Coordinates of N, CA, C and O in Angstrom, one line a residue:
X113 N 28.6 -2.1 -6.9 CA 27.4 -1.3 -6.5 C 27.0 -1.5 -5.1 O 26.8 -2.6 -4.6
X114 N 26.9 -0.6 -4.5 CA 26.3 -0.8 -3.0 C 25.0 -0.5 -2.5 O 24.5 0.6 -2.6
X115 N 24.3 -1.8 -2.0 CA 22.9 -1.9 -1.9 C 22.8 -1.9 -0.6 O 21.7 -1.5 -0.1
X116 N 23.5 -2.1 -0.2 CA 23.7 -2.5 1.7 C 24.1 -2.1 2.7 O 23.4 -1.0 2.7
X117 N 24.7 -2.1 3.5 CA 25.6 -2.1 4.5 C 26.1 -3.4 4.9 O 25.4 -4.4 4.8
X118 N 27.5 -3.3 5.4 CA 27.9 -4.4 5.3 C 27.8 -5.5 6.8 O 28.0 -6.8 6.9
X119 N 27.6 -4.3 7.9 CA 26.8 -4.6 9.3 C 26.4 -3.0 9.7 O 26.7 -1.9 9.3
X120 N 25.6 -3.4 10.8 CA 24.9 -2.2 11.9 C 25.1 -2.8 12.8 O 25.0 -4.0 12.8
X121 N 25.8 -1.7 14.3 CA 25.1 -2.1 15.3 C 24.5 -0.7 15.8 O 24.6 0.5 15.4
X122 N 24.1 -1.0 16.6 CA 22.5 0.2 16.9 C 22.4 0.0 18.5 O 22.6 -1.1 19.1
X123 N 22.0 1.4 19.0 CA 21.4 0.9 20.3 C 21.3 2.1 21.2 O 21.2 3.1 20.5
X124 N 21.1 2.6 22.5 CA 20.5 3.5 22.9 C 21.6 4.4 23.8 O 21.6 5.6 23.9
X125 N 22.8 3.5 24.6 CA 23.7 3.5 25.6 C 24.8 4.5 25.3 O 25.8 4.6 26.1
X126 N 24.8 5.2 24.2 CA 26.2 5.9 24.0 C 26.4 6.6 24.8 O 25.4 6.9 25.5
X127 N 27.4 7.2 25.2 CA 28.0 8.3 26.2 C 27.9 9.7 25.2 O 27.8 10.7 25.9
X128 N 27.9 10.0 23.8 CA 28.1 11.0 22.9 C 27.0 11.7 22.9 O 26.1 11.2 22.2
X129 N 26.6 13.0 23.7 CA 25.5 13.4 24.1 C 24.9 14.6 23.4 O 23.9 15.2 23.8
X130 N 25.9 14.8 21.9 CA 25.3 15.7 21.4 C 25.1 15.0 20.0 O 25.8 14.1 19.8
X131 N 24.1 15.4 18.8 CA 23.9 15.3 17.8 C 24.9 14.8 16.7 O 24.4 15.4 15.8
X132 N 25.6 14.4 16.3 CA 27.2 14.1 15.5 C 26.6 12.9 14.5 O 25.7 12.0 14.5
X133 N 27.7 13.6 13.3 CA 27.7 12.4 12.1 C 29.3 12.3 12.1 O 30.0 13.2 12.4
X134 N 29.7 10.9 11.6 CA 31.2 10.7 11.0 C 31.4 9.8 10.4 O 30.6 8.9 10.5
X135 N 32.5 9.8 9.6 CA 32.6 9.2 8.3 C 34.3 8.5 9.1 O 35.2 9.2 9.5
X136 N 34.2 7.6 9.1 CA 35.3 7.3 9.8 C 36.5 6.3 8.8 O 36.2 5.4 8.0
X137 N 37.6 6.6 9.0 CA 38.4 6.0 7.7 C 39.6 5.6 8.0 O 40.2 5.3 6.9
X138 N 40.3 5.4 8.9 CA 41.4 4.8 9.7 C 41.3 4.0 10.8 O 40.1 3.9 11.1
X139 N 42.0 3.5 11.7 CA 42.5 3.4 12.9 C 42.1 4.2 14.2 O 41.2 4.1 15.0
X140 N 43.4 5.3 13.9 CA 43.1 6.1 14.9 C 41.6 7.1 15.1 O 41.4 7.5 16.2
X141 N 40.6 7.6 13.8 CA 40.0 7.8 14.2 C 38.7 7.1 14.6 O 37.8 7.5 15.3
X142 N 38.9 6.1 14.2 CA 37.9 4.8 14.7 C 38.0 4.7 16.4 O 37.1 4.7 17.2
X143 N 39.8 4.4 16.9 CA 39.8 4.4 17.9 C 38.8 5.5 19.2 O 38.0 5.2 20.1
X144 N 39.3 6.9 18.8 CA 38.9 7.8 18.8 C 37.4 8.2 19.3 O 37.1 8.7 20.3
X145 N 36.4 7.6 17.9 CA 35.2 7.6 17.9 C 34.7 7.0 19.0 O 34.0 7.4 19.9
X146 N 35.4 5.6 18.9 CA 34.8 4.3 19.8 C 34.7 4.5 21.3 O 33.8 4.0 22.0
X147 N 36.3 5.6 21.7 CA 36.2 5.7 23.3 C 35.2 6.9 23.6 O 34.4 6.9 24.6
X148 N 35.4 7.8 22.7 CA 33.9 8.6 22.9 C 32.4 8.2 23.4 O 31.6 8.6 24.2
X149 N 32.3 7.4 22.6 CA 31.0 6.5 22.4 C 30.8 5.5 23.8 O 29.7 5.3 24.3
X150 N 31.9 5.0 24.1 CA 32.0 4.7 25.2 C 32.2 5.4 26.6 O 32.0 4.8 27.7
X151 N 32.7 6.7 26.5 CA 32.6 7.2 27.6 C 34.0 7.5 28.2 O 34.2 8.1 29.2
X152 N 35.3 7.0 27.2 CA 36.9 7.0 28.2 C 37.6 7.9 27.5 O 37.5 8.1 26.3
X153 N 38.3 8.5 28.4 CA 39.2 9.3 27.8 C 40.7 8.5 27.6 O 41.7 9.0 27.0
X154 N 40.7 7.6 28.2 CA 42.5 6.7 27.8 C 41.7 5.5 27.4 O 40.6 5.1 27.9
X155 N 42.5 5.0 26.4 CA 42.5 3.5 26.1 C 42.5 2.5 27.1 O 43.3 2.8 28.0
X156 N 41.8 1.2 27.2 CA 42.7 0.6 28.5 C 41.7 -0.9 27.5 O 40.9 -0.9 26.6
X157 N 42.4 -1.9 28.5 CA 42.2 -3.5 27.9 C 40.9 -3.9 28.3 O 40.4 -4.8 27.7
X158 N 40.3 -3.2 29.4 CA 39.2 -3.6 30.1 C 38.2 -2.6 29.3 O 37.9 -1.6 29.9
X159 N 37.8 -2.7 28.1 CA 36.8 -2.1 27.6 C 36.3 -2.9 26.6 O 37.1 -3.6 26.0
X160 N 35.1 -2.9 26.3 CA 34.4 -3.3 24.9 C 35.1 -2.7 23.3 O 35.2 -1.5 22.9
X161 N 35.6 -3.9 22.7 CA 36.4 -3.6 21.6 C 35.7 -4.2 20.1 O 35.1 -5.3 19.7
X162 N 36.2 -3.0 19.6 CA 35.8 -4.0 17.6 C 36.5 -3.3 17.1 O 36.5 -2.0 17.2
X163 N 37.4 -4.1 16.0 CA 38.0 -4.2 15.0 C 37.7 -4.0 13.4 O 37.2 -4.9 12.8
X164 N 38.1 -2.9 12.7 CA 37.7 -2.9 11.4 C 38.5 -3.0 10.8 O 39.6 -2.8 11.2
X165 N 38.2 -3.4 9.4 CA 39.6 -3.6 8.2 C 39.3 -1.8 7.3 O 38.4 -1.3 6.6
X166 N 40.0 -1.4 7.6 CA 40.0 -0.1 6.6 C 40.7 0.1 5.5 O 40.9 1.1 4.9
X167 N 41.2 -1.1 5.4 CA 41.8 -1.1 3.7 C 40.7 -1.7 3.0 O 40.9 -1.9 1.8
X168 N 39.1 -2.2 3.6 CA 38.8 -2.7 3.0 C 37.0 -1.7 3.3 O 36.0 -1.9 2.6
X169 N 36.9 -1.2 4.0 CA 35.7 -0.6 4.8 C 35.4 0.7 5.4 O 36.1 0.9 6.4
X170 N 34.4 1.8 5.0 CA 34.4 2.9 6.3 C 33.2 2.7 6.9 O 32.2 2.3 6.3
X171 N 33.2 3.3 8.7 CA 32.0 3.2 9.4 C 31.9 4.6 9.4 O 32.7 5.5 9.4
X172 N 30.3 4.6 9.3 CA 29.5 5.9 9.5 C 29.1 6.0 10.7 O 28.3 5.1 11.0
X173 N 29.3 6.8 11.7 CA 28.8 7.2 13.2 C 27.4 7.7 13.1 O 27.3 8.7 12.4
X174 N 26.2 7.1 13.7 CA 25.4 8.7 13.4 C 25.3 8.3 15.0 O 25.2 7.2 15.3
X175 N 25.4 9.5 16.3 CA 24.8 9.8 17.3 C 23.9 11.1 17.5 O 24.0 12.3 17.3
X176 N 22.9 10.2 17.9 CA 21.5 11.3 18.2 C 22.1 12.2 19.2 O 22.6 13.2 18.6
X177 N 22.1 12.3 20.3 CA 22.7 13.3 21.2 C 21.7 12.3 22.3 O 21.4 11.1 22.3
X178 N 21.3 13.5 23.1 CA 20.6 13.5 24.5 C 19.3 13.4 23.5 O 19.1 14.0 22.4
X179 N 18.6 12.5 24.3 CA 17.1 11.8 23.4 C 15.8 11.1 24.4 O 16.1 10.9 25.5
X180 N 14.8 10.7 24.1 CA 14.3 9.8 24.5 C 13.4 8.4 23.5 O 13.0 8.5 22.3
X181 N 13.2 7.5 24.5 CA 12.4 6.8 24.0 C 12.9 6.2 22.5 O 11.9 6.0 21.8
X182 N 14.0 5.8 21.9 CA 14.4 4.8 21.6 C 15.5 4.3 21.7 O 16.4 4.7 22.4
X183 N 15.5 3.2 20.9 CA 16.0 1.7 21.1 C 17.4 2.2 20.0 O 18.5 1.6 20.2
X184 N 17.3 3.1 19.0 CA 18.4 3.1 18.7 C 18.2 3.6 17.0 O 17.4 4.5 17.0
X185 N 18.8 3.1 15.8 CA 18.4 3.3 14.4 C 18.5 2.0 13.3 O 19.1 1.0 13.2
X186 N 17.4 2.7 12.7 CA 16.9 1.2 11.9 C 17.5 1.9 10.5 O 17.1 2.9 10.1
X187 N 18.4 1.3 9.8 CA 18.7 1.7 8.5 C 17.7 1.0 7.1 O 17.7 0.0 6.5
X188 N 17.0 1.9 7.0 CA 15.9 1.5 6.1 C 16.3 1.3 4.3 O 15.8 0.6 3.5
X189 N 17.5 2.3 4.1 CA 18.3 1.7 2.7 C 19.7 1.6 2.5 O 20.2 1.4 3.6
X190 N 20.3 1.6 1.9 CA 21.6 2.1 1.6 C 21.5 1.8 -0.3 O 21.1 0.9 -1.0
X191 N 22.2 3.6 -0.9 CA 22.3 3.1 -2.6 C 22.8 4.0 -2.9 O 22.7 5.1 -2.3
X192 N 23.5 3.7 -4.0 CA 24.7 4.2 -4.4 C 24.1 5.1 -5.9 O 23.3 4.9 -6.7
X193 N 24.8 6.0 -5.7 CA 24.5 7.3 -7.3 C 25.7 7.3 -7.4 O 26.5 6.7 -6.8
X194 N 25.9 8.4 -9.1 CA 27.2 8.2 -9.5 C 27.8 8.8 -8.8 O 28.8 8.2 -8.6
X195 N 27.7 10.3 -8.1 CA 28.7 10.0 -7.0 C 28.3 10.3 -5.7 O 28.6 11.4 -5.4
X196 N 27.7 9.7 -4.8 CA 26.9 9.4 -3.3 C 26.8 8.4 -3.4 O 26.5 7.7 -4.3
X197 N 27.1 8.1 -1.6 CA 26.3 6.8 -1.2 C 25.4 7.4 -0.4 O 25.7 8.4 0.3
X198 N 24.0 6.9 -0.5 CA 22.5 7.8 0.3 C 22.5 6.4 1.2 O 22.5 5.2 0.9
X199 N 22.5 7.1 2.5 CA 22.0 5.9 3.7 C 20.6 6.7 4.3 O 20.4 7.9 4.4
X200 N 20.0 6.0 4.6 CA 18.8 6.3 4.7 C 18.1 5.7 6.3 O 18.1 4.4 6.5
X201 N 17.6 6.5 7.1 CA 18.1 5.9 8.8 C 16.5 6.5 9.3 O 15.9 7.5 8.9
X202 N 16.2 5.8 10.3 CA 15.0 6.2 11.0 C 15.3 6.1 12.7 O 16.0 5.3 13.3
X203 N 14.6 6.9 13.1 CA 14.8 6.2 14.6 C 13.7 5.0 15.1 O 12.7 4.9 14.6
X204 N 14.0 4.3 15.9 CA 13.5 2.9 16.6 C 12.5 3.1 17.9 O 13.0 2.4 18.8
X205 N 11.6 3.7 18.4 CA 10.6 4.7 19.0 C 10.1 3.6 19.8 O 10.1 2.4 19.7
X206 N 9.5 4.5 20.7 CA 8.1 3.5 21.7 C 8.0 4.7 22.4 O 8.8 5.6 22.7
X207 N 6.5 4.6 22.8 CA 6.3 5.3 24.0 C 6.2 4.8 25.5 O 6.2 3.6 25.8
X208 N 6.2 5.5 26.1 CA 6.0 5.2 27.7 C 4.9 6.3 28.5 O 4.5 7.4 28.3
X209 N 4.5 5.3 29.6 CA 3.5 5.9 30.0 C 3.8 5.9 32.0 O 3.8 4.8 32.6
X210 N 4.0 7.2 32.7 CA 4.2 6.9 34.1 C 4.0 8.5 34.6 O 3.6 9.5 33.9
X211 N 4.7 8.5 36.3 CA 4.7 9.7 36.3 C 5.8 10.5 35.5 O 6.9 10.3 35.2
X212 N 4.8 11.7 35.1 CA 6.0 12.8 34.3 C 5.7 12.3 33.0 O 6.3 13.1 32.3
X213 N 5.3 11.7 32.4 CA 5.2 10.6 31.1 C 5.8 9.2 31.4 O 5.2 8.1 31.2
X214 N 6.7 9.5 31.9 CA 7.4 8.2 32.2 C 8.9 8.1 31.1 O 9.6 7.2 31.2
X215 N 9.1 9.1 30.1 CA 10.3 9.2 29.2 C 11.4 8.3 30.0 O 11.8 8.5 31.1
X216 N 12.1 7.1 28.6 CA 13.4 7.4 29.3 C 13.9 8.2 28.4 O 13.4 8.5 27.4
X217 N 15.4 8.6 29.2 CA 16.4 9.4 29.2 C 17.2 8.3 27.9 O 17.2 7.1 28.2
X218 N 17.8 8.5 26.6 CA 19.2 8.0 26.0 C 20.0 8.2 25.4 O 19.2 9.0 24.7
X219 N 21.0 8.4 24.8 CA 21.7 8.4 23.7 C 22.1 7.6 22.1 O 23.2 7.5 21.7
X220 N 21.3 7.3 21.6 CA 21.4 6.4 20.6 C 22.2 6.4 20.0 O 23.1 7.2 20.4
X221 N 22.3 5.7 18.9 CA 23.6 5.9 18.0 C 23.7 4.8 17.0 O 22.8 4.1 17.4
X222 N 24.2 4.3 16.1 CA 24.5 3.4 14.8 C 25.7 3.6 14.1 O 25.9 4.6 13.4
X223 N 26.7 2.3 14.4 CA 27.7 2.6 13.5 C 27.3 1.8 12.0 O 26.5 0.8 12.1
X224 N 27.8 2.1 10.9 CA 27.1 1.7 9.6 C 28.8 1.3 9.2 O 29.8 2.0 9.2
X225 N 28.7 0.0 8.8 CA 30.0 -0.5 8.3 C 29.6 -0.7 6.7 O 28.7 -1.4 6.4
X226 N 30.8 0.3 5.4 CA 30.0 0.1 4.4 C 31.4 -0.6 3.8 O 32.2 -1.2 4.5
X227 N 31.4 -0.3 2.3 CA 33.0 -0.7 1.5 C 33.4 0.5 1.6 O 32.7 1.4 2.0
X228 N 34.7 0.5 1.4 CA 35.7 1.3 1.2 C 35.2 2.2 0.1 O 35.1 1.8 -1.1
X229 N 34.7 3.4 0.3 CA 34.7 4.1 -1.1 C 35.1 5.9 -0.8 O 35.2 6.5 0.3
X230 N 35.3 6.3 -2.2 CA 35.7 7.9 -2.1 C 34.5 8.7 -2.3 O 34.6 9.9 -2.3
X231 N 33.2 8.1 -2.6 CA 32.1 9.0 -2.8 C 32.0 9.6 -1.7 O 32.4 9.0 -0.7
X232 N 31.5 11.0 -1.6 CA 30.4 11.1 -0.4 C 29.4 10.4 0.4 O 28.8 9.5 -0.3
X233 N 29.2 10.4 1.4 CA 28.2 9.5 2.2 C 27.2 10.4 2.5 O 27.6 11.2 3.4
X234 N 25.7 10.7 2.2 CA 24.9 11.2 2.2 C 23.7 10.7 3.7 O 23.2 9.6 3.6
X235 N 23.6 11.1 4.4 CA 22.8 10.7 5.5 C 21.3 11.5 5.7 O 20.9 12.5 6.4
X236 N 20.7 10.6 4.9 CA 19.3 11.0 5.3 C 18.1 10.6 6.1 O 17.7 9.5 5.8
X237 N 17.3 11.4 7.2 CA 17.1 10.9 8.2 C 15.0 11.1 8.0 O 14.2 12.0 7.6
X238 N 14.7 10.0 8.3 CA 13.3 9.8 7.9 C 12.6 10.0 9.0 O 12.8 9.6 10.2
X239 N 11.7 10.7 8.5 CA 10.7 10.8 9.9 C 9.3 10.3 9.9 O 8.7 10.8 8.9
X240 N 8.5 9.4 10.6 CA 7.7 8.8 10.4 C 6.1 9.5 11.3 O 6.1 9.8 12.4
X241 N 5.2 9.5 10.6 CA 4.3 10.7 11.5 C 3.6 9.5 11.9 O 3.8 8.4 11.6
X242 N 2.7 10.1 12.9 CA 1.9 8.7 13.9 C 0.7 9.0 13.3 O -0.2 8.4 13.9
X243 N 0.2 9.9 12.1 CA -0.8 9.2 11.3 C -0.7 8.5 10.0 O -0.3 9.0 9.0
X244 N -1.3 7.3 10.0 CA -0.9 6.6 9.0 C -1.5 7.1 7.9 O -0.8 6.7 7.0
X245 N -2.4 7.8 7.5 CA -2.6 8.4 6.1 C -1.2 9.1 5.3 O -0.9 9.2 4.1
X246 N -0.6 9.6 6.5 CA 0.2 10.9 6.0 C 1.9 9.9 5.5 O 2.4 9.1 6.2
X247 N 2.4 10.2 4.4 CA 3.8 9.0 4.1 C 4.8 9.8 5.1 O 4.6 10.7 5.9
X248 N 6.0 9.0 4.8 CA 7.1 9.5 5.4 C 7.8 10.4 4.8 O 7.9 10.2 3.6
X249 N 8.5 11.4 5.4 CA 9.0 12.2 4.7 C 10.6 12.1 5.7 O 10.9 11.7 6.8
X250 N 11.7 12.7 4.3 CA 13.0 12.7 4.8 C 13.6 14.1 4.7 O 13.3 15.1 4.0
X251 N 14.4 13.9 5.4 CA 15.5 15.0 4.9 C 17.2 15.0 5.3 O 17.5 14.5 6.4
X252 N 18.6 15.6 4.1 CA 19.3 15.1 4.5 C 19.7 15.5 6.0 O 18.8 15.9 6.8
X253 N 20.8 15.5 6.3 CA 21.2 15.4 7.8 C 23.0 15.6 7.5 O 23.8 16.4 8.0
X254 N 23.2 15.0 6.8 CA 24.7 15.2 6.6 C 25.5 15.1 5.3 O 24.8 14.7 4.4
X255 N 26.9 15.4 5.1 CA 27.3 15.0 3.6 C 29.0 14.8 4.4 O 29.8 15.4 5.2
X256 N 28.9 13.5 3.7 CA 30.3 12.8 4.7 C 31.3 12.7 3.4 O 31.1 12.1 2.4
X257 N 32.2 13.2 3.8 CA 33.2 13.5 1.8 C 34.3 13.0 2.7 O 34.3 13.0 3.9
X258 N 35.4 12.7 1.9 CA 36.6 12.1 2.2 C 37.5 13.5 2.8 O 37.5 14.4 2.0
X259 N 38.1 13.5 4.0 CA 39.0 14.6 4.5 C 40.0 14.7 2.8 O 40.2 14.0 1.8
X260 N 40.4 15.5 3.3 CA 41.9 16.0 1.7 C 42.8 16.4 3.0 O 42.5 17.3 3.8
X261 N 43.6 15.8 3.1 CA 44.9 15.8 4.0 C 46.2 16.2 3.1 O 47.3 16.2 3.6

């Protein structure tokens, strides 16, 4: 049963400048994903690298696009139905104050390393209001199903 994820990494720096979900399940599209995310169009040895086992794991991409003012995504659940996995994701916020507002400029992003599975991967994205009376409310965002090749 999956209650977790099995890592995140999260953070603001992506090069992928538009909105995208992926369900990633090999090698080559992992590779793929990764030079995007980084910005290269050829592979080369001089880049930031990670390794997954995909006989044993899929990562979930989520990139925000062009954004401001956060740090990246906070995965607030991960759980399993009989057939979905529901990941459940918030953005990581702050404000800023300067000329113009002072916004930064980023691209966020979170890869979600789960188990290997054939369910759907359901991505739902929480949004949190800045009054605290009011709860949070969600909605999905994506439905990540196994390609049929």
């Amino acid at each position: 049963n999956v209650d977790s994820a099995l890592a995140v990494i999260t953070g603001s720096d992506s090069r992928v400048s538009k909105a995208l979900y992926r369900r990633i399940a090999s090698a080559p599209d992992w590779r793929r994903t990764w030079l995007e995310h980084l910005g290269l169009t050829e592979d080369t040895i001089f880049r930031t690298g990670m390794e997954i086992d995909f006989d044993r794991c899929i990562v979930v991409a989520v990139f925000g696009g062009d954004s401001f003012n956060t740090c990246g995504y906070k995965i607030e659940a991960v759980h399993e139905n009989e057939n979905t996995i529901v990941v459940r994701f918030c953005i990581i916020g702050y404000q800023t104050a300067g000329p113009g507002g002072g916004a930064q400029h980023v691209m966020p992003y979170a890869f979600v390393l789960l188990p290997k599975t054939k369910k759907a991967v359901v991505l739902e994205e929480i949004t949190h209001s800045l009054n605290p009376s009011e709860r949070p409310s969600s909605r999905e965002v994506a439905r990540l199903t196994v390609d049929e090749k």
